[in-house]
Amino acid sequence: MKKELEKAIELRNNGDYQESNKLLIKLVENDPNDAFINYQCAWSFDVLGEESRAVPYYEKAIRLGLSGKELEGALLGLGSTYRTLGEYEKSQETFLKGIKIFPNNMAIQAFYSMTLYNLNEYSAAMELLLKCLVDTTSDKDILQYRKAIDFYADKLDNVWE
């Protein structure tokens, strides 16, 4: 089974998403309670653009006790998938859980800012995205204005005279 799983991941990495997905579905059928295989299967549906089919595999992987980098990826994937399906409250709940467990993961926060946008929380979305930008960029022009961007991030609606 380990070799088949490695092959499925390699197929996905090489862009053969359909074959990878077929193999991962078989692996899940053979071992439905393996959190890692469920996560990989969810991911395989995501890359195929079949987000609604990915959801139950993400949910099950997390429920089965996925941990570490895999849990980090699954929470990001599930939160993003919920968002693309218009399930913004579920997306928010998932991202907040991810941010609580992985506070230093800026990708989770950037994706969460998109959910905030969809929830019409524009100021919070922009603030979070701007903070992610200044905390992660190596662009010298942005870094030159880091203090100003950081200062204004939560004051976008303020007007100074």
Short mmCIF file of N, CA and C in Angstrom, two decimals, residues 56-123:
data_model
loop_
_atom_site.label_atom_id
_atom_site.label_comp_id
_atom_site.label_asym_id
_atom_site.label_seq_id
_atom_site.Cartn_x
_atom_site.Cartn_y
_atom_site.Cartn_z
N PRO A 56 -15.78 15.80 1.84
CA PRO A 56 -15.92 14.71 2.82
C PRO A 56 -14.58 14.05 3.18
N TYR A 57 -13.66 14.05 2.24
CA TYR A 57 -12.35 13.46 2.52
C TYR A 57 -11.52 14.35 3.45
N TYR A 58 -11.59 15.67 3.22
CA TYR A 58 -10.92 16.59 4.15
C TYR A 58 -11.51 16.45 5.54
N GLU A 59 -12.83 16.48 5.62
CA GLU A 59 -13.50 16.40 6.92
C GLU A 59 -13.14 15.11 7.65
N LYS A 60 -13.14 14.01 6.92
CA LYS A 60 -12.83 12.72 7.54
C LYS A 60 -11.37 12.65 7.98
N ALA A 61 -10.47 13.17 7.15
CA ALA A 61 -9.04 13.16 7.50
C ALA A 61 -8.81 13.91 8.80
N ILE A 62 -9.44 15.06 8.92
CA ILE A 62 -9.29 15.87 10.14
C ILE A 62 -9.91 15.15 11.33
N ARG A 63 -11.10 14.61 11.13
CA ARG A 63 -11.81 13.88 12.20
C ARG A 63 -11.02 12.66 12.67
N LEU A 64 -10.30 12.02 11.75
CA LEU A 64 -9.53 10.82 12.10
C LEU A 64 -8.23 11.13 12.83
N GLY A 65 -7.89 12.41 12.97
CA GLY A 65 -6.73 12.76 13.77
C GLY A 65 -5.49 13.14 12.99
N LEU A 66 -5.67 13.65 11.81
CA LEU A 66 -4.55 14.16 11.04
C LEU A 66 -3.77 15.15 11.90
N SER A 67 -2.46 15.20 11.75
CA SER A 67 -1.66 16.10 12.58
C SER A 67 -0.53 16.72 11.77
N GLY A 68 0.17 17.65 12.41
CA GLY A 68 1.35 18.26 11.81
C GLY A 68 1.07 19.00 10.52
N LYS A 69 2.03 18.91 9.61
CA LYS A 69 1.94 19.59 8.32
C LYS A 69 0.71 19.16 7.53
N GLU A 70 0.33 17.90 7.68
CA GLU A 70 -0.85 17.41 6.96
C GLU A 70 -2.12 18.07 7.48
N LEU A 71 -2.23 18.23 8.80
CA LEU A 71 -3.40 18.93 9.36
C LEU A 71 -3.40 20.38 8.90
N GLU A 72 -2.25 20.99 8.89
CA GLU A 72 -2.11 22.37 8.43
C GLU A 72 -2.63 22.50 6.99
N GLY A 73 -2.20 21.59 6.13
CA GLY A 73 -2.62 21.60 4.73
C GLY A 73 -4.09 21.29 4.58
N ALA A 74 -4.60 20.37 5.38
CA ALA A 74 -6.00 19.98 5.29
C ALA A 74 -6.92 21.12 5.74
N LEU A 75 -6.54 21.83 6.79
CA LEU A 75 -7.36 22.95 7.25
C LEU A 75 -7.36 24.07 6.21
N LEU A 76 -6.22 24.34 5.61
CA LEU A 76 -6.17 25.33 4.54
C LEU A 76 -7.01 24.88 3.35
N GLY A 77 -6.84 23.63 2.95
CA GLY A 77 -7.58 23.10 1.81
C GLY A 77 -9.08 23.09 2.05
N LEU A 78 -9.50 22.64 3.22
CA LEU A 78 -10.93 22.59 3.52
C LEU A 78 -11.52 23.98 3.63
N GLY A 79 -10.82 24.88 4.31
CA GLY A 79 -11.32 26.25 4.42
C GLY A 79 -11.47 26.92 3.07
N SER A 80 -10.49 26.72 2.22
CA SER A 80 -10.53 27.28 0.87
C SER A 80 -11.63 26.65 0.04
N THR A 81 -11.78 25.35 0.17
CA THR A 81 -12.82 24.64 -0.57
C THR A 81 -14.21 25.11 -0.15
N TYR A 82 -14.44 25.22 1.16
CA TYR A 82 -15.72 25.74 1.63
C TYR A 82 -15.98 27.13 1.02
N ARG A 83 -14.93 27.97 0.97
CA ARG A 83 -15.10 29.32 0.43
C ARG A 83 -15.52 29.27 -1.03
N THR A 84 -14.86 28.42 -1.81
CA THR A 84 -15.19 28.36 -3.24
C THR A 84 -16.58 27.81 -3.47
N LEU A 85 -17.09 27.07 -2.51
CA LEU A 85 -18.44 26.51 -2.61
C LEU A 85 -19.50 27.47 -2.04
N GLY A 86 -19.05 28.63 -1.57
CA GLY A 86 -19.98 29.61 -1.01
C GLY A 86 -20.40 29.33 0.41
N GLU A 87 -19.73 28.41 1.08
CA GLU A 87 -20.04 28.08 2.47
C GLU A 87 -19.10 28.89 3.37
N TYR A 88 -19.34 30.21 3.39
CA TYR A 88 -18.42 31.15 4.02
C TYR A 88 -18.30 30.98 5.53
N GLU A 89 -19.39 30.66 6.20
CA GLU A 89 -19.32 30.49 7.66
C GLU A 89 -18.47 29.26 8.01
N LYS A 90 -18.66 28.17 7.27
CA LYS A 90 -17.84 26.97 7.50
C LYS A 90 -16.38 27.28 7.17
N SER A 91 -16.16 28.05 6.13
CA SER A 91 -14.81 28.44 5.77
C SER A 91 -14.17 29.23 6.90
N GLN A 92 -14.90 30.21 7.42
CA GLN A 92 -14.39 31.03 8.51
C GLN A 92 -14.06 30.17 9.73
N GLU A 93 -14.97 29.30 10.10
CA GLU A 93 -14.75 28.42 11.25
C GLU A 93 -13.49 27.57 11.06
N THR A 94 -13.31 27.04 9.86
CA THR A 94 -12.15 26.20 9.57
C THR A 94 -10.86 27.01 9.62
N PHE A 95 -10.87 28.19 9.01
CA PHE A 95 -9.67 29.02 9.02
C PHE A 95 -9.32 29.50 10.43
N LEU A 96 -10.33 29.85 11.22
CA LEU A 96 -10.04 30.27 12.60
C LEU A 96 -9.42 29.14 13.41
N LYS A 97 -9.89 27.92 13.17
CA LYS A 97 -9.27 26.76 13.83
C LYS A 97 -7.82 26.62 13.36
N GLY A 98 -7.59 26.77 12.06
CA GLY A 98 -6.24 26.68 11.52
C GLY A 98 -5.32 27.75 12.07
N ILE A 99 -5.83 28.97 12.19
CA ILE A 99 -5.02 30.08 12.72
C ILE A 99 -4.71 29.86 14.19
N LYS A 100 -5.66 29.29 14.93
CA LYS A 100 -5.43 29.01 16.36
C LYS A 100 -4.33 27.96 16.53
N ILE A 101 -4.38 26.91 15.71
CA ILE A 101 -3.41 25.82 15.83
C ILE A 101 -2.07 26.19 15.18
N PHE A 102 -2.13 26.93 14.07
CA PHE A 102 -0.92 27.27 13.31
C PHE A 102 -0.84 28.78 13.11
N PRO A 103 -0.59 29.54 14.20
CA PRO A 103 -0.65 31.00 14.12
C PRO A 103 0.41 31.62 13.19
N ASN A 104 1.44 30.90 12.88
CA ASN A 104 2.50 31.45 12.03
C ASN A 104 2.33 31.11 10.55
N ASN A 105 1.25 30.42 10.21
CA ASN A 105 1.02 30.06 8.81
C ASN A 105 0.33 31.23 8.11
N MET A 106 1.11 31.97 7.35
CA MET A 106 0.59 33.15 6.66
C MET A 106 -0.32 32.77 5.48
N ALA A 107 -0.14 31.58 4.92
CA ALA A 107 -1.01 31.15 3.81
C ALA A 107 -2.44 30.97 4.32
N ILE A 108 -2.60 30.37 5.50
CA ILE A 108 -3.94 30.21 6.07
C ILE A 108 -4.56 31.59 6.28
N GLN A 109 -3.78 32.53 6.78
CA GLN A 109 -4.31 33.87 7.03
C GLN A 109 -4.66 34.58 5.72
N ALA A 110 -3.84 34.41 4.70
CA ALA A 110 -4.14 35.04 3.41
C ALA A 110 -5.43 34.47 2.81
N PHE A 111 -5.58 33.16 2.90
CA PHE A 111 -6.82 32.55 2.39
C PHE A 111 -8.02 32.98 3.25
N TYR A 112 -7.80 33.12 4.54
CA TYR A 112 -8.88 33.58 5.42
C TYR A 112 -9.32 34.99 5.05
N SER A 113 -8.38 35.82 4.62
CA SER A 113 -8.75 37.19 4.22
C SER A 113 -9.74 37.16 3.05
N MET A 114 -9.62 36.17 2.17
CA MET A 114 -10.58 36.05 1.07
C MET A 114 -11.97 35.72 1.60
N THR A 115 -12.02 34.85 2.61
CA THR A 115 -13.31 34.51 3.23
C THR A 115 -13.91 35.75 3.90
N LEU A 116 -13.08 36.52 4.58
CA LEU A 116 -13.58 37.75 5.20
C LEU A 116 -14.16 38.68 4.14
N TYR A 117 -13.51 38.76 3.01
CA TYR A 117 -14.03 39.56 1.90
C TYR A 117 -15.42 39.05 1.50
N ASN A 118 -15.55 37.74 1.34
CA ASN A 118 -16.84 37.16 0.94
C ASN A 118 -17.92 37.37 2.00
N LEU A 119 -17.52 37.55 3.24
CA LEU A 119 -18.46 37.82 4.33
C LEU A 119 -18.72 39.32 4.47
N ASN A 120 -18.25 40.10 3.49
CA ASN A 120 -18.41 41.56 3.48
C ASN A 120 -17.69 42.24 4.64
N GLU A 121 -16.68 41.58 5.16
CA GLU A 121 -15.85 42.17 6.21
C GLU A 121 -14.58 42.72 5.55
N TYR A 122 -14.80 43.74 4.72
CA TYR A 122 -13.73 44.26 3.86
C TYR A 122 -12.56 44.83 4.64
N SER A 123 -12.84 45.59 5.69
CA SER A 123 -11.75 46.19 6.46
C SER A 123 -10.89 45.12 7.12
#
